[in-house]
Coordinates of C-alpha atoms in Angstrom, one line a residue:
M1 CA -46.7 -16.0 -0.5
T2 CA -46.4 -15.3 -4.2
V3 CA -43.7 -13.0 -5.6
T4 CA -45.0 -10.9 -8.4
E5 CA -43.1 -9.3 -11.3
Q6 CA -43.9 -5.9 -9.7
D7 CA -42.2 -7.1 -6.5
K8 CA -39.1 -7.9 -8.5
I9 CA -39.2 -4.6 -10.4
F10 CA -39.5 -2.4 -7.2
M11 CA -36.9 -4.5 -5.3
Q12 CA -34.5 -4.0 -8.2
Q13 CA -35.1 -0.3 -7.8
A14 CA -34.3 -0.5 -4.1
L15 CA -31.1 -2.4 -4.9
D16 CA -30.1 0.3 -7.4
L17 CA -30.6 2.9 -4.7
A18 CA -28.6 0.8 -2.2
L19 CA -25.6 0.8 -4.6
K20 CA -25.3 4.5 -4.2
G21 CA -24.1 3.9 -0.6
R22 CA -21.7 1.0 -1.1
Y23 CA -18.6 3.2 -0.8
S24 CA -19.8 5.4 2.0
T25 CA -21.8 3.3 4.6
K26 CA -19.0 1.2 6.1
P27 CA -19.1 -0.4 8.6
N28 CA -22.9 -0.5 8.0
P29 CA -24.4 -2.3 5.1
A30 CA -25.7 -0.5 2.0
V31 CA -29.5 -0.5 2.0
G32 CA -32.2 0.9 -0.3
C33 CA -35.9 1.4 0.2
V34 CA -38.8 2.2 -2.1
L35 CA -42.3 3.1 -0.9
V36 CA -45.1 2.1 -3.4
R37 CA -48.9 2.2 -3.5
D38 CA -51.0 1.1 -6.4
H39 CA -47.9 0.4 -8.5
V40 CA -46.8 4.1 -8.1
V41 CA -43.6 5.0 -6.3
L42 CA -44.4 7.4 -3.4
A43 CA -40.9 8.0 -2.1
E44 CA -37.5 6.4 -1.9
G45 CA -34.2 6.5 0.0
W46 CA -30.9 4.9 0.7
H47 CA -28.5 4.7 3.6
Q48 CA -25.8 7.2 2.9
K49 CA -23.4 7.1 5.8
A50 CA -22.9 5.3 9.2
G51 CA -24.6 7.4 11.9
Q52 CA -27.1 8.9 9.5
P53 CA -30.7 7.7 9.0
H54 CA -31.2 4.3 7.5
A55 CA -32.9 3.8 4.1
E56 CA -36.4 3.3 5.5
R57 CA -36.2 6.4 7.6
V58 CA -34.9 8.4 4.7
A59 CA -37.7 7.2 2.4
L60 CA -40.3 8.0 5.1
A61 CA -38.8 11.5 5.6
N62 CA -38.8 12.1 1.9
A63 CA -42.5 11.1 1.7
A64 CA -43.3 13.5 4.6
A65 CA -41.4 16.3 3.0
Q66 CA -43.6 15.9 -0.1
G67 CA -46.8 15.8 1.9
V68 CA -47.4 12.1 0.9
D69 CA -49.2 9.8 3.3
V70 CA -47.8 6.3 3.0
K71 CA -50.5 4.6 5.0
G72 CA -51.3 1.3 3.3
A73 CA -48.2 1.4 1.1
T74 CA -45.7 -1.4 0.4
A75 CA -42.1 -0.8 1.5
Y76 CA -39.4 -2.6 -0.6
V77 CA -36.2 -2.9 1.5
T78 CA -33.1 -4.7 0.4
L79 CA -32.2 -5.8 4.0
E80 CA -34.4 -6.6 7.0
P81 CA -35.4 -3.4 8.8
C82 CA -33.4 -3.1 12.1
S83 CA -35.2 -3.7 15.4
H84 CA -32.7 -2.1 17.8
H85 CA -31.6 1.3 18.9
G86 CA -28.1 2.2 17.7
R87 CA -27.1 5.7 16.6
T88 CA -30.5 5.8 14.9
P89 CA -34.0 4.5 16.0
P90 CA -35.3 1.1 14.8
C91 CA -36.5 1.2 11.2
A92 CA -39.1 -1.5 11.9
D93 CA -40.8 0.9 14.3
G94 CA -40.7 3.7 11.7
L95 CA -42.6 1.5 9.2
I96 CA -45.1 0.5 11.8
E97 CA -45.7 4.1 12.9
A98 CA -46.2 5.0 9.2
K99 CA -48.9 2.3 8.9
V100 CA -47.5 0.6 5.8
S101 CA -49.5 -2.5 5.1
R102 CA -46.8 -4.7 3.5
V103 CA -43.0 -5.0 3.6
V104 CA -41.0 -6.8 1.0
I105 CA -37.5 -7.7 2.1
G106 CA -34.5 -8.8 0.0
M107 CA -32.9 -10.8 2.7
L108 CA -32.8 -11.2 6.5
D109 CA -30.1 -9.4 8.4
P110 CA -27.6 -11.8 10.1
N111 CA -26.6 -9.2 12.6
P112 CA -27.4 -10.8 16.0
L113 CA -29.1 -7.5 17.0
V114 CA -31.6 -8.0 14.2
A115 CA -31.6 -11.6 12.9
G116 CA -35.3 -12.0 12.2
Q117 CA -36.5 -9.7 15.0
G118 CA -37.3 -6.9 12.6
V119 CA -39.7 -9.3 10.7
Q120 CA -41.2 -10.5 14.0
R121 CA -41.9 -6.9 15.0
L122 CA -43.5 -6.0 11.7
E123 CA -45.7 -9.2 11.7
A124 CA -46.7 -8.6 15.3
A125 CA -48.0 -5.2 14.2
G126 CA -50.2 -6.9 11.6
I127 CA -48.0 -6.0 8.6
E128 CA -47.7 -8.6 5.8
V129 CA -44.0 -9.5 5.3
L130 CA -42.4 -11.2 2.3
V131 CA -38.7 -12.2 2.5
G132 CA -36.3 -13.3 -0.2
V133 CA -37.1 -11.2 -3.2
L134 CA -33.9 -11.0 -5.4
A135 CA -32.1 -12.4 -2.4
E136 CA -29.0 -13.3 -4.4
Q137 CA -28.5 -9.8 -5.6
A138 CA -29.1 -8.5 -2.0
E139 CA -26.4 -10.9 -0.7
A140 CA -23.9 -9.7 -3.3
L141 CA -24.5 -6.1 -2.4
N142 CA -23.1 -6.5 1.1
C143 CA -20.9 -9.5 1.0
G144 CA -18.3 -8.0 3.4
F145 CA -20.9 -7.0 6.1
L146 CA -22.6 -10.4 5.8
Q147 CA -19.4 -12.3 6.1
R148 CA -18.3 -10.3 9.2
M149 CA -21.7 -10.9 10.8
R150 CA -21.8 -14.6 10.0
D151 CA -18.2 -15.7 10.3
G152 CA -16.4 -12.9 12.2
L153 CA -14.1 -12.4 9.3
P154 CA -13.9 -9.6 6.6
Y155 CA -14.3 -10.3 2.9
V156 CA -10.8 -10.4 1.4
R157 CA -9.8 -9.3 -2.1
V158 CA -6.3 -9.7 -3.3
K159 CA -5.3 -7.2 -6.0
I160 CA -2.5 -8.0 -8.4
A161 CA -1.2 -5.9 -11.4
A162 CA 0.9 -8.1 -13.7
S163 CA 2.2 -8.6 -17.2
L164 CA 1.2 -11.3 -19.6
D165 CA 3.9 -13.5 -18.3
G166 CA 2.7 -13.1 -14.7
R167 CA 5.3 -10.6 -13.4
T168 CA 4.6 -7.7 -11.1
A169 CA 8.0 -5.9 -10.9
M170 CA 11.4 -6.0 -12.5
A171 CA 14.2 -7.7 -10.6
D172 CA 15.3 -4.3 -9.2
G173 CA 11.7 -3.7 -7.8
T174 CA 10.6 -1.3 -10.6
S175 CA 6.9 -1.6 -11.1
Q176 CA 5.5 1.8 -12.2
W177 CA 3.5 1.6 -14.2
I178 CA 2.6 -1.9 -15.4
T179 CA -1.1 -1.1 -16.0
G180 CA -2.7 2.0 -17.5
A181 CA -4.7 4.8 -16.1
Q182 CA -8.1 3.1 -16.3
A183 CA -6.9 0.1 -14.4
R184 CA -5.2 2.3 -11.8
L185 CA -8.5 4.2 -11.4
E186 CA -10.3 0.9 -10.6
V187 CA -7.7 0.1 -8.0
H188 CA -8.3 3.4 -6.2
K189 CA -12.0 2.7 -6.3
M190 CA -11.3 -0.7 -4.7
R191 CA -9.3 1.1 -1.9
A192 CA -12.2 3.5 -1.4
Q193 CA -14.6 0.6 -0.9
A194 CA -12.2 -1.3 1.4
G195 CA -12.2 -0.7 5.1
A196 CA -8.6 -1.7 5.3
V197 CA -5.7 -2.3 2.9
I198 CA -3.0 -4.8 3.8
I199 CA 0.6 -4.4 2.6
G200 CA 3.8 -6.2 3.4
I201 CA 6.8 -4.4 5.0
G202 CA 8.9 -5.5 2.0
T203 CA 6.8 -3.3 -0.2
V204 CA 7.1 -0.4 2.2
L205 CA 10.9 -0.7 2.3
M206 CA 11.2 -1.0 -1.5
D207 CA 8.6 1.5 -2.7
D208 CA 7.6 3.8 0.3
P209 CA 4.0 3.8 -1.0
S210 CA 1.2 6.1 0.2
M211 CA -1.6 3.6 0.1
T212 CA -4.2 6.4 0.0
V213 CA -7.2 6.9 -2.3
R214 CA -6.2 9.3 -5.0
L215 CA -9.4 10.3 -6.8
T216 CA -10.5 13.7 -7.9
T217 CA -13.3 15.6 -6.1
Q218 CA -15.6 14.8 -9.0
Q219 CA -14.7 11.1 -8.9
L220 CA -15.3 11.0 -5.1
N221 CA -18.6 12.8 -5.5
E222 CA -19.7 10.2 -8.1
L223 CA -19.0 7.5 -5.4
G224 CA -20.9 9.4 -2.8
L225 CA -17.7 10.2 -0.9
S226 CA -15.8 13.3 0.2
S227 CA -12.1 13.8 0.9
E228 CA -12.8 13.4 4.6
G229 CA -12.3 9.9 5.9
V230 CA -12.0 8.4 2.5
H231 CA -8.7 6.6 3.1
P232 CA -8.9 3.0 4.2
L233 CA -7.1 1.8 7.3
R234 CA -3.5 1.0 6.3
V235 CA -2.3 -2.3 7.7
V236 CA 1.4 -3.1 7.4
L237 CA 2.6 -6.7 8.0
D238 CA 5.8 -5.9 10.0
P239 CA 6.9 -8.9 12.1
H240 CA 10.2 -7.3 13.2
L241 CA 9.1 -3.7 13.5
S242 CA 11.2 -2.6 10.5
M243 CA 8.9 0.3 9.6
P244 CA 11.0 3.4 8.7
L245 CA 10.2 6.3 10.9
Q246 CA 10.2 8.5 7.8
A247 CA 7.8 6.3 5.8
K248 CA 5.5 8.4 3.7
M249 CA 2.3 6.8 4.8
L250 CA 2.9 7.8 8.4
Q251 CA 2.7 11.5 7.4
L252 CA -0.5 11.2 5.4
P253 CA -4.2 11.4 6.4
G254 CA -5.7 8.2 7.8
R255 CA -4.5 5.6 10.2
T256 CA -1.6 3.1 9.9
I257 CA -1.5 -0.1 12.0
L258 CA 1.7 -2.2 12.1
M259 CA 0.8 -5.8 12.7
T260 CA 3.7 -7.5 14.5
S261 CA 4.4 -10.2 17.1
K262 CA 4.3 -9.9 20.8
E263 CA 8.0 -10.8 21.0
S264 CA 8.9 -7.9 18.7
V265 CA 6.9 -5.4 20.8
E266 CA 8.5 -6.7 24.1
S267 CA 12.1 -6.7 22.7
N268 CA 12.0 -3.3 21.0
P269 CA 10.5 -0.8 23.5
A270 CA 12.5 2.1 22.1
M271 CA 11.4 1.5 18.5
V272 CA 7.8 1.1 19.7
E273 CA 7.9 4.4 21.4
Q274 CA 9.4 6.1 18.3
L275 CA 6.8 4.6 16.0
L276 CA 4.0 5.6 18.2
A277 CA 5.4 9.2 18.2
Q278 CA 5.1 9.1 14.4
R279 CA 1.3 8.3 14.7
A280 CA 1.8 4.6 13.9
E281 CA -0.4 2.2 15.8
I282 CA 1.0 -1.2 16.8
V283 CA -1.0 -4.4 17.2
A284 CA 0.6 -7.7 18.3
V285 CA -1.1 -10.8 16.8
A286 CA -0.4 -14.5 17.0
A287 CA 2.8 -15.5 15.3
Q288 CA 5.0 -18.6 14.8
D289 CA 8.6 -18.5 13.9
D290 CA 8.4 -14.8 12.9
R291 CA 5.4 -15.5 10.7
L292 CA 2.2 -13.6 11.5
D293 CA -1.0 -15.5 11.7
I294 CA -3.5 -14.6 9.0
E295 CA -6.6 -15.6 10.9
S296 CA -5.6 -13.5 13.9
I297 CA -5.0 -10.5 11.6
L298 CA -8.4 -10.9 10.0
H299 CA -10.3 -11.5 13.2
Y300 CA -8.7 -8.4 14.8
L301 CA -9.8 -6.3 11.8
A302 CA -13.3 -7.6 12.0
D303 CA -13.8 -7.6 15.7
E304 CA -11.8 -4.5 16.8
E305 CA -12.1 -2.3 13.8
Q306 CA -15.4 -3.4 12.3
I307 CA -13.8 -3.9 8.9
N308 CA -16.1 -5.5 6.3
D309 CA -13.8 -5.6 3.3
V310 CA -10.1 -6.0 3.2
M311 CA -7.9 -5.3 0.1
V312 CA -4.5 -7.1 0.0
E313 CA -1.8 -5.3 -2.0
T314 CA 1.3 -7.2 -1.0
G315 CA 4.3 -8.8 -2.8
A316 CA 4.4 -12.4 -4.1
V317 CA 5.3 -14.1 -0.8
A318 CA 2.5 -12.6 1.3
A319 CA 0.0 -12.7 -1.5
G320 CA 0.8 -16.4 -2.0
A321 CA 0.4 -17.0 1.7
F322 CA -3.0 -15.3 1.8
V323 CA -4.2 -17.4 -1.2
E324 CA -2.9 -20.6 0.3
S325 CA -4.5 -19.8 3.6
G326 CA -8.0 -20.1 2.1
Y327 CA -9.2 -16.8 3.5
V328 CA -9.2 -15.0 0.2
N329 CA -12.6 -14.5 -1.3
E330 CA -11.6 -12.9 -4.6
I331 CA -8.5 -12.2 -6.7
H332 CA -8.6 -9.1 -8.8
A333 CA -5.9 -9.5 -11.5
F334 CA -5.2 -6.6 -13.7
I335 CA -3.2 -7.9 -16.7
A336 CA -1.3 -5.6 -19.0
P337 CA -0.2 -6.5 -22.5
L338 CA 3.5 -6.6 -21.6
L339 CA 6.2 -9.2 -21.3
M340 CA 8.7 -8.6 -18.5
G341 CA 11.0 -11.6 -18.6
H342 CA 11.8 -14.5 -16.3
Q343 CA 14.0 -12.4 -14.0
A344 CA 11.1 -10.2 -13.0
R345 CA 9.1 -10.8 -9.9
P346 CA 6.2 -13.3 -10.0
M347 CA 2.5 -12.7 -9.0
F348 CA 2.5 -15.3 -6.3
E349 CA 4.9 -17.6 -4.5
L350 CA 3.1 -20.8 -3.6
P351 CA 5.3 -23.2 -1.7
S352 CA 2.6 -25.8 -1.3
V353 CA 2.2 -26.3 -5.1
Q354 CA 4.8 -28.9 -6.0
Q355 CA 3.0 -31.0 -8.6
M356 CA -0.1 -30.9 -10.9
A357 CA -2.3 -32.4 -8.2
D358 CA -1.5 -29.4 -5.9
K359 CA -2.6 -26.8 -8.4
L360 CA -5.1 -24.1 -7.3
S361 CA -8.1 -23.7 -9.6
F362 CA -10.2 -20.6 -9.9
T363 CA -13.5 -19.6 -11.5
I364 CA -13.7 -16.3 -13.5
Q365 CA -16.6 -14.3 -12.2
Q366 CA -16.0 -11.2 -14.2
M367 CA -13.8 -10.0 -17.0
D368 CA -13.4 -6.4 -18.2
K369 CA -11.3 -4.5 -20.6
L370 CA -9.9 -1.3 -19.1
G371 CA -8.0 0.6 -21.7
D372 CA -5.3 -1.7 -23.0
D373 CA -5.5 -3.9 -19.8
I374 CA -7.8 -6.8 -18.7
R375 CA -9.3 -7.2 -15.3
L376 CA -10.1 -10.7 -14.1
I377 CA -12.2 -11.2 -10.9
L378 CA -11.7 -14.8 -9.7
T379 CA -12.9 -17.0 -6.9
A380 CA -11.2 -20.2 -5.7
K381 CA -12.9 -23.5 -6.5
K382 CA -12.0 -24.9 -3.1
T383 CA -10.9 -23.7 0.3
I384 CA -7.4 -24.6 1.3
R385 CA -7.0 -23.6 5.0
S386 CA -3.4 -24.9 5.2
D387 CA -0.7 -23.0 7.1
N388 CA -2.2 -19.6 8.1
H389 CA 1.0 -17.9 9.0
L390 CA 2.5 -15.0 6.9
P391 CA 6.2 -14.9 6.1
S392 CA 7.9 -11.6 6.0
D393 CA 7.4 -10.0 2.6

């Protein structure tokens, strides 16, 4: 089936609509839909929040509100219409009931509850279906959701703010502020997009951070968000249950999970009880020699919390362990035009890198200037998958 330039134009419009929901739909994917007849847009819609109508249903409702009959129209949808009953009815059925004649889809949905069944249902109803228009862009739109559906793992981004000489804090731990206001704004947007933020207990003990999304009401509105439920799940890597009972984040809105070992839980019942009383949640994951297993942490977040995207904001030791594990999809390095000296703390500690042959190579996917700072978004050129256990950080 031939893909026309008009197909690409209207699919791009649907992708642009879907982008409006990329901060607010988790754990659902962001999806856009455009209804077209005779090269004229009849109605459009996008999925705004989990539990609310999906993009196709929104577009159909908008058409009905305008008194527009979409019979015989083409529906451009960035992701395969769902075919199952969740909190909302199947979108494939909605398109069939509306008597559209053609559905153009960006990509198939790897969710086992859909996985081609939406296409089958549409075709069984006599609707012409075209799949794979601007598929690469559709994939990039929901990389976290897609990875969770395909691999049972969230999409992992490591965020680092550093000086030109690769330092993240002075020897005494001082790190505010290495980067400027624009870079910090982007970090808060990253947190708003993430389902969970991972931080090491060492950072908690040193800085007592909030790990919340600190954006103005206007900034939240621009992202399609409100102050309610905006904060990501805070995940603290705490193998020995060293979390201070007075830690700031335990008193703030949102949830905090302490990832620890089964041995620590069993040997510290009093501390467990006190932490639970402070609203902390405690999860025991696989561990070896006091080192938490990265894969177990990520599988828990994907399976039990339905987390699509994870942001890692740890110190050099844990950040290095994540990178060496091979489970990091992107590194977001915010580089400030500063020199902090050799006694300051490094970006990563990488024990496996001993000689030139061990070096880790990355590809720059994006580079932006944010005020006086530079942001680099990098992906690894190869997967490592070495020791997947996290040291204390």
